[in-house]
PDB file of C-alpha atoms and ligand atoms in Angstrom:
ATOM      1  CA  MET A   1      92.986  38.013 -20.185  1.00  0.00           C
ATOM      2  CA  ASN A   2      91.112  34.856 -19.265  1.00  0.00           C
ATOM      3  CA  GLY A   3      89.797  34.397 -15.765  1.00  0.00           C
ATOM      4  CA  LYS A   4      88.754  37.999 -15.256  1.00  0.00           C
ATOM      5  CA  LEU A   5      86.336  38.515 -12.369  1.00  0.00           C
ATOM      6  CA  LYS A   6      82.788  38.822 -13.719  1.00  0.00           C
ATOM      7  CA  VAL A   7      81.147  41.913 -12.282  1.00  0.00           C
ATOM      8  CA  GLY A   8      77.537  43.061 -12.204  1.00  0.00           C
ATOM      9  CA  VAL A   9      76.795  46.716 -11.427  1.00  0.00           C
ATOM     10  CA  LEU A  10      73.543  48.011  -9.923  1.00  0.00           C
ATOM     11  CA  VAL A  11      72.608  51.615 -10.692  1.00  0.00           C
ATOM     12  CA  SER A  12      69.610  53.889 -10.259  1.00  0.00           C
ATOM     13  CA  GLY A  13      70.796  57.193 -11.679  1.00  0.00           C
ATOM     14  CA  ARG A  14      73.551  59.223 -13.284  1.00  0.00           C
ATOM     15  CA  GLY A  15      76.096  56.411 -13.316  1.00  0.00           C
ATOM     16  CA  SER A  16      79.367  58.309 -13.066  1.00  0.00           C
ATOM     17  CA  ASN A  17      80.828  55.615 -10.801  1.00  0.00           C
ATOM     18  CA  LEU A  18      79.705  52.974 -13.278  1.00  0.00           C
ATOM     19  CA  LYS A  19      81.507  54.969 -15.989  1.00  0.00           C
ATOM     20  CA  ALA A  20      84.683  55.018 -13.867  1.00  0.00           C
ATOM     21  CA  LEU A  21      84.446  51.232 -13.451  1.00  0.00           C
ATOM     22  CA  ILE A  22      83.807  50.731 -17.178  1.00  0.00           C
ATOM     23  CA  ASP A  23      86.830  52.881 -18.039  1.00  0.00           C
ATOM     24  CA  ALA A  24      89.056  50.935 -15.641  1.00  0.00           C
ATOM     25  CA  CYS A  25      87.833  47.594 -16.983  1.00  0.00           C
ATOM     26  CA  SER A  26      88.583  48.678 -20.549  1.00  0.00           C
ATOM     27  CA  ALA A  27      92.324  48.296 -19.903  1.00  0.00           C
ATOM     28  CA  THR A  28      93.496  44.927 -21.258  1.00  0.00           C
ATOM     29  CA  GLU A  29      95.350  43.994 -18.103  1.00  0.00           C
ATOM     30  CA  PHE A  30      92.551  44.980 -15.669  1.00  0.00           C
ATOM     31  CA  PRO A  31      91.541  41.824 -13.770  1.00  0.00           C
ATOM     32  CA  ALA A  32      87.747  42.365 -13.863  1.00  0.00           C
ATOM     33  CA  ARG A  33      85.105  42.879 -16.511  1.00  0.00           C
ATOM     34  CA  ILE A  34      81.564  44.144 -16.221  1.00  0.00           C
ATOM     35  CA  ILE A  35      79.207  41.616 -17.763  1.00  0.00           C
ATOM     36  CA  LEU A  36      75.857  43.086 -16.692  1.00  0.00           C
ATOM     37  CA  VAL A  37      74.386  46.398 -15.559  1.00  0.00           C
ATOM     38  CA  ILE A  38      71.007  46.361 -13.834  1.00  0.00           C
ATOM     39  CA  SER A  39      68.884  49.411 -13.105  1.00  0.00           C
ATOM     40  CA  ASN A  40      65.599  49.697 -11.270  1.00  0.00           C
ATOM     41  CA  VAL A  41      64.996  52.956 -13.186  1.00  0.00           C
ATOM     42  CA  ALA A  42      64.470  52.802 -16.958  1.00  0.00           C
ATOM     43  CA  THR A  43      65.747  56.356 -17.472  1.00  0.00           C
ATOM     44  CA  ALA A  44      68.952  55.965 -15.423  1.00  0.00           C
ATOM     45  CA  GLY A  45      71.854  57.707 -17.134  1.00  0.00           C
ATOM     46  CA  GLY A  46      74.100  54.791 -16.207  1.00  0.00           C
ATOM     47  CA  LEU A  47      72.343  52.584 -18.748  1.00  0.00           C
ATOM     48  CA  ALA A  48      73.642  54.749 -21.580  1.00  0.00           C
ATOM     49  CA  TYR A  49      77.237  54.299 -20.394  1.00  0.00           C
ATOM     50  CA  ALA A  50      76.724  50.539 -20.357  1.00  0.00           C
ATOM     51  CA  GLU A  51      75.166  50.522 -23.799  1.00  0.00           C
ATOM     52  CA  ALA A  52      77.968  52.666 -25.219  1.00  0.00           C
ATOM     53  CA  ALA A  53      80.413  50.063 -23.917  1.00  0.00           C
ATOM     54  CA  THR A  54      78.230  47.209 -25.300  1.00  0.00           C
ATOM     55  CA  ILE A  55      77.637  45.808 -21.835  1.00  0.00           C
ATOM     56  CA  PRO A  56      74.333  43.932 -21.488  1.00  0.00           C
ATOM     57  CA  THR A  57      71.748  45.803 -19.427  1.00  0.00           C
ATOM     58  CA  ALA A  58      68.547  44.866 -17.639  1.00  0.00           C
ATOM     59  CA  VAL A  59      65.864  47.189 -16.318  1.00  0.00           C
ATOM     60  CA  ILE A  60      63.955  45.763 -13.381  1.00  0.00           C
ATOM     61  CA  PRO A  61      61.468  48.379 -12.122  1.00  0.00           C
ATOM     62  CA  HIS A  62      60.986  47.797  -8.398  1.00  0.00           C
ATOM     63  CA  LYS A  63      57.446  49.199  -8.570  1.00  0.00           C
ATOM     64  CA  GLU A  64      56.338  46.201 -10.601  1.00  0.00           C
ATOM     65  CA  PHE A  65      57.018  43.820  -7.728  1.00  0.00           C
ATOM     66  CA  PRO A  66      54.731  43.149  -4.779  1.00  0.00           C
ATOM     67  CA  SER A  67      57.545  43.178  -2.222  1.00  0.00           C
ATOM     68  CA  ARG A  68      61.198  44.024  -1.656  1.00  0.00           C
ATOM     69  CA  GLU A  69      61.923  40.289  -1.554  1.00  0.00           C
ATOM     70  CA  ALA A  70      60.260  39.666  -4.929  1.00  0.00           C
ATOM     71  CA  PHE A  71      62.207  42.522  -6.546  1.00  0.00           C
ATOM     72  CA  ASP A  72      65.459  41.293  -5.047  1.00  0.00           C
ATOM     73  CA  GLU A  73      64.752  37.776  -6.278  1.00  0.00           C
ATOM     74  CA  ALA A  74      64.372  39.102  -9.835  1.00  0.00           C
ATOM     75  CA  VAL A  75      67.680  40.975  -9.496  1.00  0.00           C
ATOM     76  CA  ASN A  76      69.326  37.877  -8.036  1.00  0.00           C
ATOM     77  CA  ALA A  77      68.051  35.717 -10.918  1.00  0.00           C
ATOM     78  CA  GLU A  78      69.484  38.131 -13.524  1.00  0.00           C
ATOM     79  CA  LEU A  79      72.848  38.244 -11.750  1.00  0.00           C
ATOM     80  CA  ARG A  80      73.071  34.464 -11.342  1.00  0.00           C
ATOM     81  CA  GLY A  81      71.817  33.867 -14.880  1.00  0.00           C
ATOM     82  CA  ALA A  82      74.625  36.005 -16.271  1.00  0.00           C
ATOM     83  CA  GLY A  83      77.260  34.336 -14.089  1.00  0.00           C
ATOM     84  CA  VAL A  84      78.096  37.426 -12.033  1.00  0.00           C
ATOM     85  CA  GLU A  85      80.699  36.794  -9.328  1.00  0.00           C
ATOM     86  CA  LEU A  86      80.851  40.224  -7.676  1.00  0.00           C
ATOM     87  CA  VAL A  87      78.134  42.877  -7.444  1.00  0.00           C
ATOM     88  CA  CYS A  88      79.049  46.570  -7.263  1.00  0.00           C
ATOM     89  CA  GLU A  89      76.358  49.006  -6.212  1.00  0.00           C
ATOM     90  CA  ALA A  90      76.970  52.371  -7.798  1.00  0.00           C
ATOM     91  CA  GLY A  91      74.290  54.831  -6.798  1.00  0.00           C
ATOM     92  CA  PHE A  92      71.705  52.064  -6.400  1.00  0.00           C
ATOM     93  CA  MET A  93      68.846  53.595  -4.449  1.00  0.00           C
ATOM     94  CA  ARG A  94      67.099  50.489  -3.139  1.00  0.00           C
ATOM     95  CA  ILE A  95      67.677  48.852   0.215  1.00  0.00           C
ATOM     96  CA  HIS A  96      68.143  45.108  -0.165  1.00  0.00           C
ATOM     97  CA  SER A  97      66.234  42.468   1.729  1.00  0.00           C
ATOM     98  CA  ASP A  98      68.236  40.483   4.276  1.00  0.00           C
ATOM     99  CA  GLY A  99      67.865  37.381   2.116  1.00  0.00           C
ATOM    100  CA  PHE A 100      69.540  39.049  -0.867  1.00  0.00           C
ATOM    101  CA  VAL A 101      72.370  40.351   1.281  1.00  0.00           C
ATOM    102  CA  ARG A 102      72.929  36.924   2.806  1.00  0.00           C
ATOM    103  CA  LYS A 103      73.086  35.305  -0.636  1.00  0.00           C
ATOM    104  CA  TRP A 104      75.727  37.776  -1.803  1.00  0.00           C
ATOM    105  CA  LEU A 105      77.595  38.338   1.458  1.00  0.00           C
ATOM    106  CA  GLY A 106      81.258  38.999   0.704  1.00  0.00           C
ATOM    107  CA  LYS A 107      80.412  39.428  -2.986  1.00  0.00           C
ATOM    108  CA  LEU A 108      78.399  42.655  -2.733  1.00  0.00           C
ATOM    109  CA  ILE A 109      80.057  46.048  -2.317  1.00  0.00           C
ATOM    110  CA  ASN A 110      78.879  49.649  -2.282  1.00  0.00           C
ATOM    111  CA  ILE A 111      80.379  53.123  -2.489  1.00  0.00           C
ATOM    112  CA  HIS A 112      79.109  55.785  -0.099  1.00  0.00           C
ATOM    113  CA  PRO A 113      80.005  59.499  -0.266  1.00  0.00           C
ATOM    114  CA  SER A 114      81.180  59.970   3.320  1.00  0.00           C
ATOM    115  CA  LEU A 115      83.774  58.609   5.695  1.00  0.00           C
ATOM    116  CA  LEU A 116      81.626  55.910   7.244  1.00  0.00           C
ATOM    117  CA  PRO A 117      80.521  55.238   9.912  1.00  0.00           C
ATOM    118  CA  ALA A 118      79.865  59.005   9.890  1.00  0.00           C
ATOM    119  CA  PHE A 119      77.000  60.383   7.805  1.00  0.00           C
ATOM    120  CA  LYS A 120      75.043  57.342   6.708  1.00  0.00           C
ATOM    121  CA  GLY A 121      71.919  57.454   4.584  1.00  0.00           C
ATOM    122  CA  THR A 122      70.928  60.216   2.183  1.00  0.00           C
ATOM    123  CA  HIS A 123      71.613  63.973   1.927  1.00  0.00           C
ATOM    124  CA  VAL A 124      75.115  63.120   3.027  1.00  0.00           C
ATOM    125  CA  HIS A 125      76.856  66.338   1.972  1.00  0.00           C
ATOM    126  CA  GLU A 126      74.171  68.438   3.657  1.00  0.00           C
ATOM    127  CA  GLN A 127      74.768  66.439   6.846  1.00  0.00           C
ATOM    128  CA  VAL A 128      78.543  66.925   6.564  1.00  0.00           C
ATOM    129  CA  ILE A 129      78.294  70.702   6.089  1.00  0.00           C
ATOM    130  CA  ALA A 130      75.741  71.068   8.888  1.00  0.00           C
ATOM    131  CA  ALA A 131      78.050  69.163  11.235  1.00  0.00           C
ATOM    132  CA  GLY A 132      80.905  71.561  10.481  1.00  0.00           C
ATOM    133  CA  VAL A 133      83.516  68.832  10.020  1.00  0.00           C
ATOM    134  CA  MET A 134      86.658  69.707   8.083  1.00  0.00           C
ATOM    135  CA  VAL A 135      87.263  66.402   6.360  1.00  0.00           C
ATOM    136  CA  SER A 136      84.913  64.253   4.327  1.00  0.00           C
ATOM    137  CA  GLY A 137      85.456  61.612   1.695  1.00  0.00           C
ATOM    138  CA  CYS A 138      84.125  58.310   0.447  1.00  0.00           C
ATOM    139  CA  THR A 139      84.007  54.708   1.554  1.00  0.00           C
ATOM    140  CA  VAL A 140      83.815  51.379  -0.245  1.00  0.00           C
ATOM    141  CA  HIS A 141      82.364  48.684   1.984  1.00  0.00           C
ATOM    142  CA  TYR A 142      80.876  45.229   1.920  1.00  0.00           C
ATOM    143  CA  VAL A 143      77.096  45.359   2.095  1.00  0.00           C
ATOM    144  CA  THR A 144      75.447  43.833   5.162  1.00  0.00           C
ATOM    145  CA  PRO A 145      71.785  43.982   6.179  1.00  0.00           C
ATOM    146  CA  GLU A 146      72.228  47.203   8.191  1.00  0.00           C
ATOM    147  CA  LEU A 147      72.357  50.225   5.856  1.00  0.00           C
ATOM    148  CA  ASP A 148      75.835  51.707   5.231  1.00  0.00           C
ATOM    149  CA  SER A 149      77.260  49.684   8.122  1.00  0.00           C
ATOM    150  CA  GLY A 150      79.156  46.837   6.472  1.00  0.00           C
ATOM    151  CA  PRO A 151      82.881  46.167   6.880  1.00  0.00           C
ATOM    152  CA  ILE A 152      84.949  48.979   5.381  1.00  0.00           C
ATOM    153  CA  ILE A 153      87.347  48.043   2.579  1.00  0.00           C
ATOM    154  CA  ALA A 154      88.865  51.428   1.752  1.00  0.00           C
ATOM    155  CA  GLN A 155      88.352  55.151   2.213  1.00  0.00           C
ATOM    156  CA  SER A 156      89.590  58.309   0.564  1.00  0.00           C
ATOM    157  CA  GLU A 157      89.576  61.711   2.259  1.00  0.00           C
ATOM    158  CA  VAL A 158      88.855  65.143   0.815  1.00  0.00           C
ATOM    159  CA  PRO A 159      88.850  68.483   2.631  1.00  0.00           C
ATOM    160  CA  VAL A 160      85.669  70.372   3.393  1.00  0.00           C
ATOM    161  CA  VAL A 161      86.481  73.989   2.564  1.00  0.00           C
ATOM    162  CA  LYS A 162      85.014  77.258   3.746  1.00  0.00           C
ATOM    163  CA  GLY A 163      82.033  78.231   1.639  1.00  0.00           C
ATOM    164  CA  ASP A 164      81.381  74.683   0.424  1.00  0.00           C
ATOM    165  CA  THR A 165      77.844  73.932  -0.654  1.00  0.00           C
ATOM    166  CA  PRO A 166      76.503  70.387  -0.899  1.00  0.00           C
ATOM    167  CA  ALA A 167      77.134  70.633  -4.650  1.00  0.00           C
ATOM    168  CA  THR A 168      80.772  71.763  -4.456  1.00  0.00           C
ATOM    169  CA  LEU A 169      81.533  69.179  -1.797  1.00  0.00           C
ATOM    170  CA  ALA A 170      79.748  66.436  -3.752  1.00  0.00           C
ATOM    171  CA  ALA A 171      81.839  67.218  -6.832  1.00  0.00           C
ATOM    172  CA  ARG A 172      85.087  66.994  -4.838  1.00  0.00           C
ATOM    173  CA  VAL A 173      84.034  63.726  -3.186  1.00  0.00           C
ATOM    174  CA  LEU A 174      82.883  62.289  -6.515  1.00  0.00           C
ATOM    175  CA  GLU A 175      86.333  62.791  -7.999  1.00  0.00           C
ATOM    176  CA  ALA A 176      87.741  60.728  -5.152  1.00  0.00           C
ATOM    177  CA  GLU A 177      85.032  58.091  -5.648  1.00  0.00           C
ATOM    178  CA  HIS A 178      86.013  57.654  -9.275  1.00  0.00           C
ATOM    179  CA  LYS A 179      89.547  56.748  -8.223  1.00  0.00           C
ATOM    180  CA  LEU A 180      88.719  54.685  -5.140  1.00  0.00           C
ATOM    181  CA  TYR A 181      86.058  52.370  -6.607  1.00  0.00           C
ATOM    182  CA  PRO A 182      88.161  51.045  -9.524  1.00  0.00           C
ATOM    183  CA  ALA A 183      91.164  50.663  -7.196  1.00  0.00           C
ATOM    184  CA  VAL A 184      89.112  48.538  -4.784  1.00  0.00           C
ATOM    185  CA  LEU A 185      87.635  46.487  -7.615  1.00  0.00           C
ATOM    186  CA  LYS A 186      91.145  45.758  -8.872  1.00  0.00           C
ATOM    187  CA  LYS A 187      92.281  44.568  -5.447  1.00  0.00           C
ATOM    188  CA  ILE A 188      89.270  42.303  -5.017  1.00  0.00           C
ATOM    189  CA  ALA A 189      89.703  40.890  -8.526  1.00  0.00           C
ATOM    190  CA  GLU A 190      93.347  40.158  -7.772  1.00  0.00           C
ATOM    191  CA  GLY A 191      92.303  38.286  -4.644  1.00  0.00           C
ATOM    192  CA  ARG A 192      94.022  40.835  -2.413  1.00  0.00           C
ATOM    193  CA  VAL A 193      90.855  41.770  -0.490  1.00  0.00           C
ATOM    194  CA  ARG A 194      88.158  39.468   0.807  1.00  0.00           C
ATOM    195  CA  LEU A 195      85.628  39.143   3.578  1.00  0.00           C
ATOM    196  CA  GLU A 196      86.360  36.397   6.086  1.00  0.00           C
ATOM    197  CA  SER A 197      84.212  35.765   9.175  1.00  0.00           C
ATOM    198  CA  GLY A 198      82.834  39.302   8.929  1.00  0.00           C
ATOM    199  CA  GLN A 199      86.286  40.923   8.732  1.00  0.00           C
ATOM    200  CA  VAL A 200      88.027  42.481   5.755  1.00  0.00           C
ATOM    201  CA  VAL A 201      91.256  40.639   4.991  1.00  0.00           C
ATOM    202  CA  THR A 202      93.728  42.622   2.894  1.00  0.00           C
ATOM    203  CA  ILE A 203      96.936  41.382   1.351  1.00  0.00           C
ATOM    204  CA  ASP A 204      99.125  44.316   0.408  1.00  0.00           C
ATOM    205  CA  GLY A 205     101.719  44.369  -2.284  1.00  0.00           C
TER     206      GLY A 205
HETATM  207  C1  GRF B 301      77.663  58.613  -5.453  1.00  0.00           C
HETATM  208  O1  GRF B 301      77.978  59.759  -4.715  1.00  0.00           O
HETATM  209  C2  GRF B 301      77.732  57.377  -4.604  1.00  0.00           C
HETATM  210  O2  GRF B 301      78.701  57.455  -3.601  1.00  0.00           O
HETATM  211  C3  GRF B 301      76.364  57.337  -3.969  1.00  0.00           C
HETATM  212  O3  GRF B 301      75.493  57.769  -4.978  1.00  0.00           O
HETATM  213  C4  GRF B 301      76.209  58.613  -5.897  1.00  0.00           C
HETATM  214  C5  GRF B 301      76.024  57.994  -7.241  1.00  0.00           C
HETATM  215  O4  GRF B 301      76.564  58.790  -8.258  1.00  0.00           O
HETATM  216  N1  GRF B 301      76.075  56.013  -3.479  1.00  0.00           N
HETATM  217  P1  GRF B 301      76.715  58.176  -9.716  1.00  0.00           P
HETATM  218  O5  GRF B 301      75.352  57.651 -10.131  1.00  0.00           O
HETATM  219  O6  GRF B 301      77.722  57.073  -9.645  1.00  0.00           O
HETATM  220  O7  GRF B 301      77.158  59.306 -10.577  1.00  0.00           O
END
């Protein structure tokens, strides 16, 4: 299909969400394709998934840059150079500078393993279990300068069950993530979700 949305994915680690996006994009009729995967970590497992799918990759180690802004500018240059139209963060463990977020506002999304705005940040499943809540899940949201606080596009719930450990809960949430992220990407690529004046506009159907 011509006119597929050109997607760049940012990863730092395992890359199971990247894999879910790659698998979805491999369907002929899927309206998006991943044209670049960038990692700030050379050993990130996600890079292997990209390479197996012959998707171009770039490693940009953040430690080699004097500032957050300089690192982000290198990432921005790679994305622009490749012609990326939408950036998906998938386990990307760097906080962006405000300048980067402003440049990509409405074109930069992230998946987070909780029902935001609850349980932001890291050690999410530990936080959820400690709080004793009975429902958790995952959220796909537009990225804004404030961490894990951007406009919510979609969420998926999973139960928290008696005896859950952070690992068992993480595995259950991850399964939901692997369904939700490709579904959101599809909607965005079809033009059925967009950010307008700071609000998520959704066209159902
Ligand atoms: C996921 O739980 C995602 O929600 C969070 O980081 C984890 C990344 O896992 N942002 P993976 O690298 O996609 O396997």
